[in-house]
């Protein structure tokens, strides 16, 4: 079976790696379904008013600081941010699919450049919206998303450098880490919904300052990154315990992501389009 890194394992180790490959594929399909829903929401809710200059329509949905009359710089940053959000959410999925990398390397290269540009612009623009425009509800949340921006900038630089130097094994590792942290904003929404479904919203504060909010402020990037790291290590070390444990974790994560994505569509995205 083809694994996410696009390699075909020999017959004996293929049997051993079957579960890891299968659950990695399942987890990826769950991520893809969730990110496609997020992309559809951005395209349907943000693109029409942003491209026609009707910025005030952003505020039809609850936001911390969306359109503010007279704040041209802030509104333009927000416009660029939501336009690029759809590109990175869809483009990331295209980058990870091995069949596309193998069959159309030029698509992988050009989409990769676009992905990196969007990652830099979203991270730097997001930092400005947070600290320059003052779009935050509490310090912990602001520091959590700042950590995500710094991880995006660092991993983007490492993935780019490794690709330029043609160190493709390194490039793949940094790119998977980048994909994990660049998905944090989406993962935070899915995480809130999955947690809400499971617990009825325990630990979520009115100003997003409850224990769960504080946990998710950092877990939104660190959990996907940890999972990506386990996947990379399980593939490298090849012990049955590591592979089976990681396979189980990826399978459970896939189920949580499916439930959270369905919830996000029903509560956070679908009602506004
Ligand atoms: C890299 C992937 C990112 C994506 C796909 C993304 C996506 C989005 C989307 C779709 C919105 C509109 C709000 C909504 O409808 O939920 C938004 C708003 C925002 N983003 Fe990002 N973003 C990313 C990264 C970041 C980063 C790294 C930061 C901060 C350092 C950031 C800061 C913000 C802020 C402050 C807002 C305004 C929130 C509000 O007013 O409620 N974003 N982002």
mmCIF file with all atom_site columns, N, CA and C and ligand atoms in Angstrom, residues 38 41-42 45-46 61-66 78 81-82 84-86 88-89 115 118-119 122-131 133-136 142 145-150 152 181-186 189 268-269, ligand 1:
data_model
loop_
_atom_site.group_PDB
_atom_site.id
_atom_site.type_symbol
_atom_site.label_atom_id
_atom_site.label_alt_id
_atom_site.label_comp_id
_atom_site.label_asym_id
_atom_site.label_entity_id
_atom_site.label_seq_id
_atom_site.pdbx_PDB_ins_code
_atom_site.Cartn_x
_atom_site.Cartn_y
_atom_site.Cartn_z
_atom_site.occupancy
_atom_site.B_iso_or_equiv
_atom_site.pdbx_formal_charge
_atom_site.auth_seq_id
_atom_site.auth_comp_id
_atom_site.auth_asym_id
_atom_site.auth_atom_id
_atom_site.pdbx_PDB_model_num
ATOM   1   N  N   . UNK A 1 38  ? -13.787 23.809 5.533  1.00 0.00 ? 38  UNK A N   1
ATOM   2   C  CA  . UNK A 1 38  ? -13.298 25.140 5.941  1.00 0.00 ? 38  UNK A CA  1
ATOM   3   C  C   . UNK A 1 38  ? -13.059 26.007 4.695  1.00 0.00 ? 38  UNK A C   1
ATOM   4   N  N   . UNK A 1 41  ? -16.337 27.130 3.246  1.00 0.00 ? 41  UNK A N   1
ATOM   5   C  CA  . UNK A 1 41  ? -16.893 28.238 4.035  1.00 0.00 ? 41  UNK A CA  1
ATOM   6   C  C   . UNK A 1 41  ? -16.208 29.564 3.665  1.00 0.00 ? 41  UNK A C   1
ATOM   7   N  N   . UNK A 1 42  ? -14.871 29.551 3.581  1.00 0.00 ? 42  UNK A N   1
ATOM   8   C  CA  . UNK A 1 42  ? -14.146 30.798 3.274  1.00 0.00 ? 42  UNK A CA  1
ATOM   9   C  C   . UNK A 1 42  ? -14.531 31.287 1.878  1.00 0.00 ? 42  UNK A C   1
ATOM   10  N  N   . UNK A 1 45  ? -18.382 32.399 2.141  1.00 0.00 ? 45  UNK A N   1
ATOM   11  C  CA  . UNK A 1 45  ? -18.731 33.496 3.053  1.00 0.00 ? 45  UNK A CA  1
ATOM   12  C  C   . UNK A 1 45  ? -17.859 34.732 2.826  1.00 0.00 ? 45  UNK A C   1
ATOM   13  N  N   . UNK A 1 46  ? -16.522 34.547 2.689  1.00 0.00 ? 46  UNK A N   1
ATOM   14  C  CA  . UNK A 1 46  ? -15.626 35.709 2.639  1.00 0.00 ? 46  UNK A CA  1
ATOM   15  C  C   . UNK A 1 46  ? -15.318 36.196 1.223  1.00 0.00 ? 46  UNK A C   1
ATOM   16  N  N   . UNK A 1 61  ? -21.040 37.655 10.690 1.00 0.00 ? 61  UNK A N   1
ATOM   17  C  CA  . UNK A 1 61  ? -20.664 36.507 11.517 1.00 0.00 ? 61  UNK A CA  1
ATOM   18  C  C   . UNK A 1 61  ? -19.898 37.053 12.730 1.00 0.00 ? 61  UNK A C   1
ATOM   19  N  N   . UNK A 1 62  ? -20.017 36.414 13.906 1.00 0.00 ? 62  UNK A N   1
ATOM   20  C  CA  . UNK A 1 62  ? -19.293 36.940 15.065 1.00 0.00 ? 62  UNK A CA  1
ATOM   21  C  C   . UNK A 1 62  ? -17.773 36.899 14.861 1.00 0.00 ? 62  UNK A C   1
ATOM   22  N  N   . UNK A 1 63  ? -17.114 38.031 15.078 1.00 0.00 ? 63  UNK A N   1
ATOM   23  C  CA  . UNK A 1 63  ? -15.653 38.131 14.951 1.00 0.00 ? 63  UNK A CA  1
ATOM   24  C  C   . UNK A 1 63  ? -15.155 38.981 16.109 1.00 0.00 ? 63  UNK A C   1
ATOM   25  N  N   . UNK A 1 64  ? -13.850 38.924 16.380 1.00 0.00 ? 64  UNK A N   1
ATOM   26  C  CA  . UNK A 1 64  ? -13.323 39.812 17.425 1.00 0.00 ? 64  UNK A CA  1
ATOM   27  C  C   . UNK A 1 64  ? -13.238 41.230 16.838 1.00 0.00 ? 64  UNK A C   1
ATOM   28  N  N   . UNK A 1 65  ? -12.494 41.353 15.725 1.00 0.00 ? 65  UNK A N   1
ATOM   29  C  CA  . UNK A 1 65  ? -12.426 42.641 15.023 1.00 0.00 ? 65  UNK A CA  1
ATOM   30  C  C   . UNK A 1 65  ? -12.440 42.361 13.523 1.00 0.00 ? 65  UNK A C   1
ATOM   31  N  N   . UNK A 1 66  ? -13.591 42.451 12.912 1.00 0.00 ? 66  UNK A N   1
ATOM   32  C  CA  . UNK A 1 66  ? -13.696 42.226 11.468 1.00 0.00 ? 66  UNK A CA  1
ATOM   33  C  C   . UNK A 1 66  ? -13.569 43.549 10.744 1.00 0.00 ? 66  UNK A C   1
ATOM   34  N  N   . UNK A 1 78  ? -7.124  42.290 6.909  1.00 0.00 ? 78  UNK A N   1
ATOM   35  C  CA  . UNK A 1 78  ? -8.115  41.229 7.128  1.00 0.00 ? 78  UNK A CA  1
ATOM   36  C  C   . UNK A 1 78  ? -8.524  40.625 5.774  1.00 0.00 ? 78  UNK A C   1
ATOM   37  N  N   . UNK A 1 81  ? -5.896  38.411 4.474  1.00 0.00 ? 81  UNK A N   1
ATOM   38  C  CA  . UNK A 1 81  ? -5.817  37.227 5.341  1.00 0.00 ? 81  UNK A CA  1
ATOM   39  C  C   . UNK A 1 81  ? -6.865  36.186 4.938  1.00 0.00 ? 81  UNK A C   1
ATOM   40  N  N   . UNK A 1 82  ? -8.119  36.605 4.774  1.00 0.00 ? 82  UNK A N   1
ATOM   41  C  CA  . UNK A 1 82  ? -9.150  35.604 4.461  1.00 0.00 ? 82  UNK A CA  1
ATOM   42  C  C   . UNK A 1 82  ? -9.008  35.089 3.027  1.00 0.00 ? 82  UNK A C   1
ATOM   43  N  N   . UNK A 1 84  ? -6.150  34.605 1.435  1.00 0.00 ? 84  UNK A N   1
ATOM   44  C  CA  . UNK A 1 84  ? -5.063  33.611 1.443  1.00 0.00 ? 84  UNK A CA  1
ATOM   45  C  C   . UNK A 1 84  ? -5.404  32.382 2.290  1.00 0.00 ? 84  UNK A C   1
ATOM   46  N  N   . UNK A 1 85  ? -6.322  32.546 3.236  1.00 0.00 ? 85  UNK A N   1
ATOM   47  C  CA  . UNK A 1 85  ? -6.703  31.411 4.087  1.00 0.00 ? 85  UNK A CA  1
ATOM   48  C  C   . UNK A 1 85  ? -7.258  30.256 3.240  1.00 0.00 ? 85  UNK A C   1
ATOM   49  N  N   . UNK A 1 86  ? -8.046  30.585 2.209  1.00 0.00 ? 86  UNK A N   1
ATOM   50  C  CA  . UNK A 1 86  ? -8.604  29.514 1.358  1.00 0.00 ? 86  UNK A CA  1
ATOM   51  C  C   . UNK A 1 86  ? -7.493  28.866 0.539  1.00 0.00 ? 86  UNK A C   1
ATOM   52  N  N   . UNK A 1 88  ? -4.268  28.559 1.242  1.00 0.00 ? 88  UNK A N   1
ATOM   53  C  CA  . UNK A 1 88  ? -3.383  27.687 2.029  1.00 0.00 ? 88  UNK A CA  1
ATOM   54  C  C   . UNK A 1 88  ? -4.128  26.426 2.476  1.00 0.00 ? 88  UNK A C   1
ATOM   55  N  N   . UNK A 1 89  ? -5.426  26.563 2.801  1.00 0.00 ? 89  UNK A N   1
ATOM   56  C  CA  . UNK A 1 89  ? -6.176  25.388 3.282  1.00 0.00 ? 89  UNK A CA  1
ATOM   57  C  C   . UNK A 1 89  ? -6.316  24.352 2.166  1.00 0.00 ? 89  UNK A C   1
ATOM   58  N  N   . UNK A 1 115 ? 2.167   28.122 -1.497 1.00 0.00 ? 115 UNK A N   1
ATOM   59  C  CA  . UNK A 1 115 ? 1.858   27.730 -0.112 1.00 0.00 ? 115 UNK A CA  1
ATOM   60  C  C   . UNK A 1 115 ? 2.792   28.454 0.862  1.00 0.00 ? 115 UNK A C   1
ATOM   61  N  N   . UNK A 1 118 ? 1.910   32.141 1.115  1.00 0.00 ? 118 UNK A N   1
ATOM   62  C  CA  . UNK A 1 118 ? 0.707   32.334 1.935  1.00 0.00 ? 118 UNK A CA  1
ATOM   63  C  C   . UNK A 1 118 ? 1.020   32.096 3.408  1.00 0.00 ? 118 UNK A C   1
ATOM   64  N  N   . UNK A 1 119 ? 1.850   31.076 3.688  1.00 0.00 ? 119 UNK A N   1
ATOM   65  C  CA  . UNK A 1 119 ? 2.188   30.781 5.089  1.00 0.00 ? 119 UNK A CA  1
ATOM   66  C  C   . UNK A 1 119 ? 2.882   31.985 5.723  1.00 0.00 ? 119 UNK A C   1
ATOM   67  N  N   . UNK A 1 122 ? 0.297   34.931 5.990  1.00 0.00 ? 122 UNK A N   1
ATOM   68  C  CA  . UNK A 1 122 ? -0.721  34.707 7.024  1.00 0.00 ? 122 UNK A CA  1
ATOM   69  C  C   . UNK A 1 122 ? -0.111  34.839 8.416  1.00 0.00 ? 122 UNK A C   1
ATOM   70  N  N   . UNK A 1 123 ? 1.088   34.311 8.582  1.00 0.00 ? 123 UNK A N   1
ATOM   71  C  CA  . UNK A 1 123 ? 1.726   34.383 9.906  1.00 0.00 ? 123 UNK A CA  1
ATOM   72  C  C   . UNK A 1 123 ? 2.085   35.835 10.241 1.00 0.00 ? 123 UNK A C   1
ATOM   73  N  N   . UNK A 1 124 ? 2.740   36.552 9.293  1.00 0.00 ? 124 UNK A N   1
ATOM   74  C  CA  . UNK A 1 124 ? 3.145   37.935 9.584  1.00 0.00 ? 124 UNK A CA  1
ATOM   75  C  C   . UNK A 1 124 ? 1.919   38.848 9.690  1.00 0.00 ? 124 UNK A C   1
ATOM   76  N  N   . UNK A 1 125 ? 0.954   38.677 8.755  1.00 0.00 ? 125 UNK A N   1
ATOM   77  C  CA  . UNK A 1 125 ? -0.272  39.485 8.792  1.00 0.00 ? 125 UNK A CA  1
ATOM   78  C  C   . UNK A 1 125 ? -1.077  39.178 10.049 1.00 0.00 ? 125 UNK A C   1
ATOM   79  N  N   . UNK A 1 126 ? -1.123  37.894 10.425 1.00 0.00 ? 126 UNK A N   1
ATOM   80  C  CA  . UNK A 1 126 ? -1.851  37.492 11.640 1.00 0.00 ? 126 UNK A CA  1
ATOM   81  C  C   . UNK A 1 126 ? -1.209  38.104 12.884 1.00 0.00 ? 126 UNK A C   1
ATOM   82  N  N   . UNK A 1 127 ? 0.152   38.137 12.898 1.00 0.00 ? 127 UNK A N   1
ATOM   83  C  CA  . UNK A 1 127 ? 0.843   38.756 14.041 1.00 0.00 ? 127 UNK A CA  1
ATOM   84  C  C   . UNK A 1 127 ? 0.485   40.242 14.129 1.00 0.00 ? 127 UNK A C   1
ATOM   85  N  N   . UNK A 1 128 ? 0.422   40.902 12.949 1.00 0.00 ? 128 UNK A N   1
ATOM   86  C  CA  . UNK A 1 128 ? 0.070   42.323 12.965 1.00 0.00 ? 128 UNK A CA  1
ATOM   87  C  C   . UNK A 1 128 ? -1.380  42.518 13.438 1.00 0.00 ? 128 UNK A C   1
ATOM   88  N  N   . UNK A 1 129 ? -2.284  41.654 12.948 1.00 0.00 ? 129 UNK A N   1
ATOM   89  C  CA  . UNK A 1 129 ? -3.681  41.817 13.391 1.00 0.00 ? 129 UNK A CA  1
ATOM   90  C  C   . UNK A 1 129 ? -3.796  41.610 14.902 1.00 0.00 ? 129 UNK A C   1
ATOM   91  N  N   . UNK A 1 130 ? -3.036  40.630 15.414 1.00 0.00 ? 130 UNK A N   1
ATOM   92  C  CA  . UNK A 1 130 ? -3.101  40.346 16.849 1.00 0.00 ? 130 UNK A CA  1
ATOM   93  C  C   . UNK A 1 130 ? -2.517  41.504 17.667 1.00 0.00 ? 130 UNK A C   1
ATOM   94  N  N   . UNK A 1 131 ? -1.252  41.852 17.389 1.00 0.00 ? 131 UNK A N   1
ATOM   95  C  CA  . UNK A 1 131 ? -0.550  42.809 18.271 1.00 0.00 ? 131 UNK A CA  1
ATOM   96  C  C   . UNK A 1 131 ? -0.659  44.247 17.779 1.00 0.00 ? 131 UNK A C   1
ATOM   97  N  N   . UNK A 1 133 ? -3.202  45.516 15.455 1.00 0.00 ? 133 UNK A N   1
ATOM   98  C  CA  . UNK A 1 133 ? -4.602  45.941 15.439 1.00 0.00 ? 133 UNK A CA  1
ATOM   99  C  C   . UNK A 1 133 ? -5.282  45.668 16.784 1.00 0.00 ? 133 UNK A C   1
ATOM   100 N  N   . UNK A 1 134 ? -4.668  44.801 17.561 1.00 0.00 ? 134 UNK A N   1
ATOM   101 C  CA  . UNK A 1 134 ? -5.225  44.502 18.891 1.00 0.00 ? 134 UNK A CA  1
ATOM   102 C  C   . UNK A 1 134 ? -6.383  43.532 18.866 1.00 0.00 ? 134 UNK A C   1
ATOM   103 N  N   . UNK A 1 135 ? -6.342  42.546 17.926 1.00 0.00 ? 135 UNK A N   1
ATOM   104 C  CA  . UNK A 1 135 ? -7.428  41.567 17.842 1.00 0.00 ? 135 UNK A CA  1
ATOM   105 C  C   . UNK A 1 135 ? -7.143  40.378 18.746 1.00 0.00 ? 135 UNK A C   1
ATOM   106 N  N   . UNK A 1 136 ? -7.491  40.499 20.019 1.00 0.00 ? 136 UNK A N   1
ATOM   107 C  CA  . UNK A 1 136 ? -7.348  39.354 20.920 1.00 0.00 ? 136 UNK A CA  1
ATOM   108 C  C   . UNK A 1 136 ? -8.320  39.487 22.071 1.00 0.00 ? 136 UNK A C   1
ATOM   109 N  N   . UNK A 1 142 ? -3.583  35.136 22.777 1.00 0.00 ? 142 UNK A N   1
ATOM   110 C  CA  . UNK A 1 142 ? -2.716  35.894 21.866 1.00 0.00 ? 142 UNK A CA  1
ATOM   111 C  C   . UNK A 1 142 ? -1.311  35.282 21.829 1.00 0.00 ? 142 UNK A C   1
ATOM   112 N  N   . UNK A 1 145 ? -1.407  31.908 19.777 1.00 0.00 ? 145 UNK A N   1
ATOM   113 C  CA  . UNK A 1 145 ? -1.429  32.042 18.305 1.00 0.00 ? 145 UNK A CA  1
ATOM   114 C  C   . UNK A 1 145 ? -0.103  32.637 17.815 1.00 0.00 ? 145 UNK A C   1
ATOM   115 N  N   . UNK A 1 146 ? 0.561   33.408 18.700 1.00 0.00 ? 146 UNK A N   1
ATOM   116 C  CA  . UNK A 1 146 ? 1.887   33.934 18.334 1.00 0.00 ? 146 UNK A CA  1
ATOM   117 C  C   . UNK A 1 146 ? 2.899   32.791 18.214 1.00 0.00 ? 146 UNK A C   1
ATOM   118 N  N   . UNK A 1 147 ? 2.800   31.837 19.150 1.00 0.00 ? 147 UNK A N   1
ATOM   119 C  CA  . UNK A 1 147 ? 3.678   30.667 19.064 1.00 0.00 ? 147 UNK A CA  1
ATOM   120 C  C   . UNK A 1 147 ? 3.449   29.951 17.729 1.00 0.00 ? 147 UNK A C   1
ATOM   121 N  N   . UNK A 1 148 ? 2.165   29.814 17.346 1.00 0.00 ? 148 UNK A N   1
ATOM   122 C  CA  . UNK A 1 148 ? 1.860   29.152 16.074 1.00 0.00 ? 148 UNK A CA  1
ATOM   123 C  C   . UNK A 1 148 ? 2.518   29.905 14.913 1.00 0.00 ? 148 UNK A C   1
ATOM   124 N  N   . UNK A 1 149 ? 2.404   31.246 14.922 1.00 0.00 ? 149 UNK A N   1
ATOM   125 C  CA  . UNK A 1 149 ? 2.989   32.045 13.832 1.00 0.00 ? 149 UNK A CA  1
ATOM   126 C  C   . UNK A 1 149 ? 4.506   31.821 13.772 1.00 0.00 ? 149 UNK A C   1
ATOM   127 N  N   . UNK A 1 150 ? 5.155   31.769 14.937 1.00 0.00 ? 150 UNK A N   1
ATOM   128 C  CA  . UNK A 1 150 ? 6.613   31.586 14.946 1.00 0.00 ? 150 UNK A CA  1
ATOM   129 C  C   . UNK A 1 150 ? 6.998   30.199 14.430 1.00 0.00 ? 150 UNK A C   1
ATOM   130 N  N   . UNK A 1 152 ? 5.232   28.453 12.285 1.00 0.00 ? 152 UNK A N   1
ATOM   131 C  CA  . UNK A 1 152 ? 5.015   28.486 10.829 1.00 0.00 ? 152 UNK A CA  1
ATOM   132 C  C   . UNK A 1 152 ? 6.231   29.109 10.138 1.00 0.00 ? 152 UNK A C   1
ATOM   133 N  N   . UNK A 1 181 ? 1.403   22.745 11.686 1.00 0.00 ? 181 UNK A N   1
ATOM   134 C  CA  . UNK A 1 181 ? 1.191   24.012 12.420 1.00 0.00 ? 181 UNK A CA  1
ATOM   135 C  C   . UNK A 1 181 ? 0.408   25.024 11.585 1.00 0.00 ? 181 UNK A C   1
ATOM   136 N  N   . UNK A 1 182 ? 0.492   24.930 10.252 1.00 0.00 ? 182 UNK A N   1
ATOM   137 C  CA  . UNK A 1 182 ? -0.311  25.840 9.419  1.00 0.00 ? 182 UNK A CA  1
ATOM   138 C  C   . UNK A 1 182 ? -1.785  25.423 9.456  1.00 0.00 ? 182 UNK A C   1
ATOM   139 N  N   . UNK A 1 183 ? -2.072  24.211 9.942  1.00 0.00 ? 183 UNK A N   1
ATOM   140 C  CA  . UNK A 1 183 ? -3.460  23.754 10.075 1.00 0.00 ? 183 UNK A CA  1
ATOM   141 C  C   . UNK A 1 183 ? -4.032  24.087 11.453 1.00 0.00 ? 183 UNK A C   1
ATOM   142 N  N   . UNK A 1 184 ? -3.234  24.762 12.305 1.00 0.00 ? 184 UNK A N   1
ATOM   143 C  CA  . UNK A 1 184 ? -3.640  24.973 13.703 1.00 0.00 ? 184 UNK A CA  1
ATOM   144 C  C   . UNK A 1 184 ? -4.925  25.785 13.836 1.00 0.00 ? 184 UNK A C   1
ATOM   145 N  N   . UNK A 1 185 ? -5.063  26.805 12.979 1.00 0.00 ? 185 UNK A N   1
ATOM   146 C  CA  . UNK A 1 185 ? -6.235  27.683 13.067 1.00 0.00 ? 185 UNK A CA  1
ATOM   147 C  C   . UNK A 1 185 ? -7.507  26.883 12.760 1.00 0.00 ? 185 UNK A C   1
ATOM   148 N  N   . UNK A 1 186 ? -7.424  26.020 11.752 1.00 0.00 ? 186 UNK A N   1
ATOM   149 C  CA  . UNK A 1 186 ? -8.536  25.119 11.425 1.00 0.00 ? 186 UNK A CA  1
ATOM   150 C  C   . UNK A 1 186 ? -8.746  24.113 12.554 1.00 0.00 ? 186 UNK A C   1
ATOM   151 N  N   . UNK A 1 189 ? -10.744 25.294 15.596 1.00 0.00 ? 189 UNK A N   1
ATOM   152 C  CA  . UNK A 1 189 ? -12.206 25.298 15.435 1.00 0.00 ? 189 UNK A CA  1
ATOM   153 C  C   . UNK A 1 189 ? -12.762 23.889 15.578 1.00 0.00 ? 189 UNK A C   1
ATOM   154 N  N   . UNK A 1 268 ? -20.461 26.545 13.107 1.00 0.00 ? 268 UNK A N   1
ATOM   155 C  CA  . UNK A 1 268 ? -19.625 27.732 12.891 1.00 0.00 ? 268 UNK A CA  1
ATOM   156 C  C   . UNK A 1 268 ? -19.640 28.241 11.461 1.00 0.00 ? 268 UNK A C   1
ATOM   157 N  N   . UNK A 1 269 ? -19.803 27.343 10.487 1.00 0.00 ? 269 UNK A N   1
ATOM   158 C  CA  . UNK A 1 269 ? -19.627 27.753 9.088  1.00 0.00 ? 269 UNK A CA  1
ATOM   159 C  C   . UNK A 1 269 ? -20.921 27.734 8.292  1.00 0.00 ? 269 UNK A C   1
HETATM 160 C  C1  . LIG B 2 .   ? -1.839  29.860 8.508  1.00 0.00 ? 1   LIG B C1  1
HETATM 161 C  C2  . LIG B 2 .   ? -3.102  29.570 8.480  1.00 0.00 ? 1   LIG B C2  1
HETATM 162 C  C3  . LIG B 2 .   ? -4.223  30.514 8.841  1.00 0.00 ? 1   LIG B C3  1
HETATM 163 C  C4  . LIG B 2 .   ? -5.478  30.431 8.334  1.00 0.00 ? 1   LIG B C4  1
HETATM 164 C  C5  . LIG B 2 .   ? -5.983  29.376 7.354  1.00 0.00 ? 1   LIG B C5  1
HETATM 165 C  C6  . LIG B 2 .   ? -6.253  31.500 8.913  1.00 0.00 ? 1   LIG B C6  1
HETATM 166 C  C7  . LIG B 2 .   ? -7.590  31.724 8.656  1.00 0.00 ? 1   LIG B C7  1
HETATM 167 C  C8  . LIG B 2 .   ? -8.353  32.747 9.176  1.00 0.00 ? 1   LIG B C8  1
HETATM 168 C  C9  . LIG B 2 .   ? -9.751  32.992 8.898  1.00 0.00 ? 1   LIG B C9  1
HETATM 169 C  C10 . LIG B 2 .   ? -10.633 32.161 7.967  1.00 0.00 ? 1   LIG B C10 1
HETATM 170 C  C11 . LIG B 2 .   ? -10.122 34.095 9.598  1.00 0.00 ? 1   LIG B C11 1
HETATM 171 C  C12 . LIG B 2 .   ? -11.513 34.748 9.629  1.00 0.00 ? 1   LIG B C12 1
HETATM 172 C  C13 . LIG B 2 .   ? -12.179 34.457 10.952 1.00 0.00 ? 1   LIG B C13 1
HETATM 173 C  C14 . LIG B 2 .   ? -13.154 33.316 10.846 1.00 0.00 ? 1   LIG B C14 1
HETATM 174 O  O1  . LIG B 2 .   ? -14.092 33.372 10.038 1.00 0.00 ? 1   LIG B O1  1
HETATM 175 O  O2  . LIG B 2 .   ? -13.012 32.353 11.613 1.00 0.00 ? 1   LIG B O2  1
HETATM 176 C  C15 . LIG B 2 .   ? -8.975  34.542 10.337 1.00 0.00 ? 1   LIG B C15 1
HETATM 177 C  C16 . LIG B 2 .   ? -8.957  35.635 11.167 1.00 0.00 ? 1   LIG B C16 1
HETATM 178 C  C17 . LIG B 2 .   ? -7.891  35.987 11.937 1.00 0.00 ? 1   LIG B C17 1
HETATM 179 N  N1  . LIG B 2 .   ? -6.639  35.412 11.972 1.00 0.00 ? 1   LIG B N1  1
HETATM 180 FE FE1 . LIG B 2 .   ? -6.040  33.856 10.862 1.00 0.00 ? 1   LIG B FE1 1
HETATM 181 N  N2  . LIG B 2 .   ? -5.462  32.221 9.767  1.00 0.00 ? 1   LIG B N2  1
HETATM 182 C  C18 . LIG B 2 .   ? -4.212  31.644 9.765  1.00 0.00 ? 1   LIG B C18 1
HETATM 183 C  C19 . LIG B 2 .   ? -3.128  32.051 10.541 1.00 0.00 ? 1   LIG B C19 1
HETATM 184 C  C20 . LIG B 2 .   ? -3.158  33.035 11.484 1.00 0.00 ? 1   LIG B C20 1
HETATM 185 C  C21 . LIG B 2 .   ? -2.073  33.365 12.386 1.00 0.00 ? 1   LIG B C21 1
HETATM 186 C  C22 . LIG B 2 .   ? -0.734  32.622 12.444 1.00 0.00 ? 1   LIG B C22 1
HETATM 187 C  C23 . LIG B 2 .   ? -2.509  34.399 13.159 1.00 0.00 ? 1   LIG B C23 1
HETATM 188 C  C24 . LIG B 2 .   ? -1.815  35.135 14.289 1.00 0.00 ? 1   LIG B C24 1
HETATM 189 C  C25 . LIG B 2 .   ? -0.555  35.193 14.515 1.00 0.00 ? 1   LIG B C25 1
HETATM 190 C  C26 . LIG B 2 .   ? -3.840  34.737 12.739 1.00 0.00 ? 1   LIG B C26 1
HETATM 191 C  C27 . LIG B 2 .   ? -4.598  35.756 13.271 1.00 0.00 ? 1   LIG B C27 1
HETATM 192 C  C28 . LIG B 2 .   ? -5.887  36.060 12.915 1.00 0.00 ? 1   LIG B C28 1
HETATM 193 C  C29 . LIG B 2 .   ? -6.667  37.123 13.513 1.00 0.00 ? 1   LIG B C29 1
HETATM 194 C  C30 . LIG B 2 .   ? -6.201  38.073 14.621 1.00 0.00 ? 1   LIG B C30 1
HETATM 195 C  C31 . LIG B 2 .   ? -7.927  37.097 12.893 1.00 0.00 ? 1   LIG B C31 1
HETATM 196 C  C32 . LIG B 2 .   ? -9.144  37.988 13.190 1.00 0.00 ? 1   LIG B C32 1
HETATM 197 C  C33 . LIG B 2 .   ? -10.055 37.212 14.142 1.00 0.00 ? 1   LIG B C33 1
HETATM 198 C  C34 . LIG B 2 .   ? -11.319 37.957 14.532 1.00 0.00 ? 1   LIG B C34 1
HETATM 199 O  O3  . LIG B 2 .   ? -11.428 39.144 14.313 1.00 0.00 ? 1   LIG B O3  1
HETATM 200 O  O4  . LIG B 2 .   ? -12.232 37.290 15.095 1.00 0.00 ? 1   LIG B O4  1
HETATM 201 N  N3  . LIG B 2 .   ? -4.199  33.893 11.720 1.00 0.00 ? 1   LIG B N3  1
HETATM 202 N  N4  . LIG B 2 .   ? -7.907  33.707 10.074 1.00 0.00 ? 1   LIG B N4  1
#
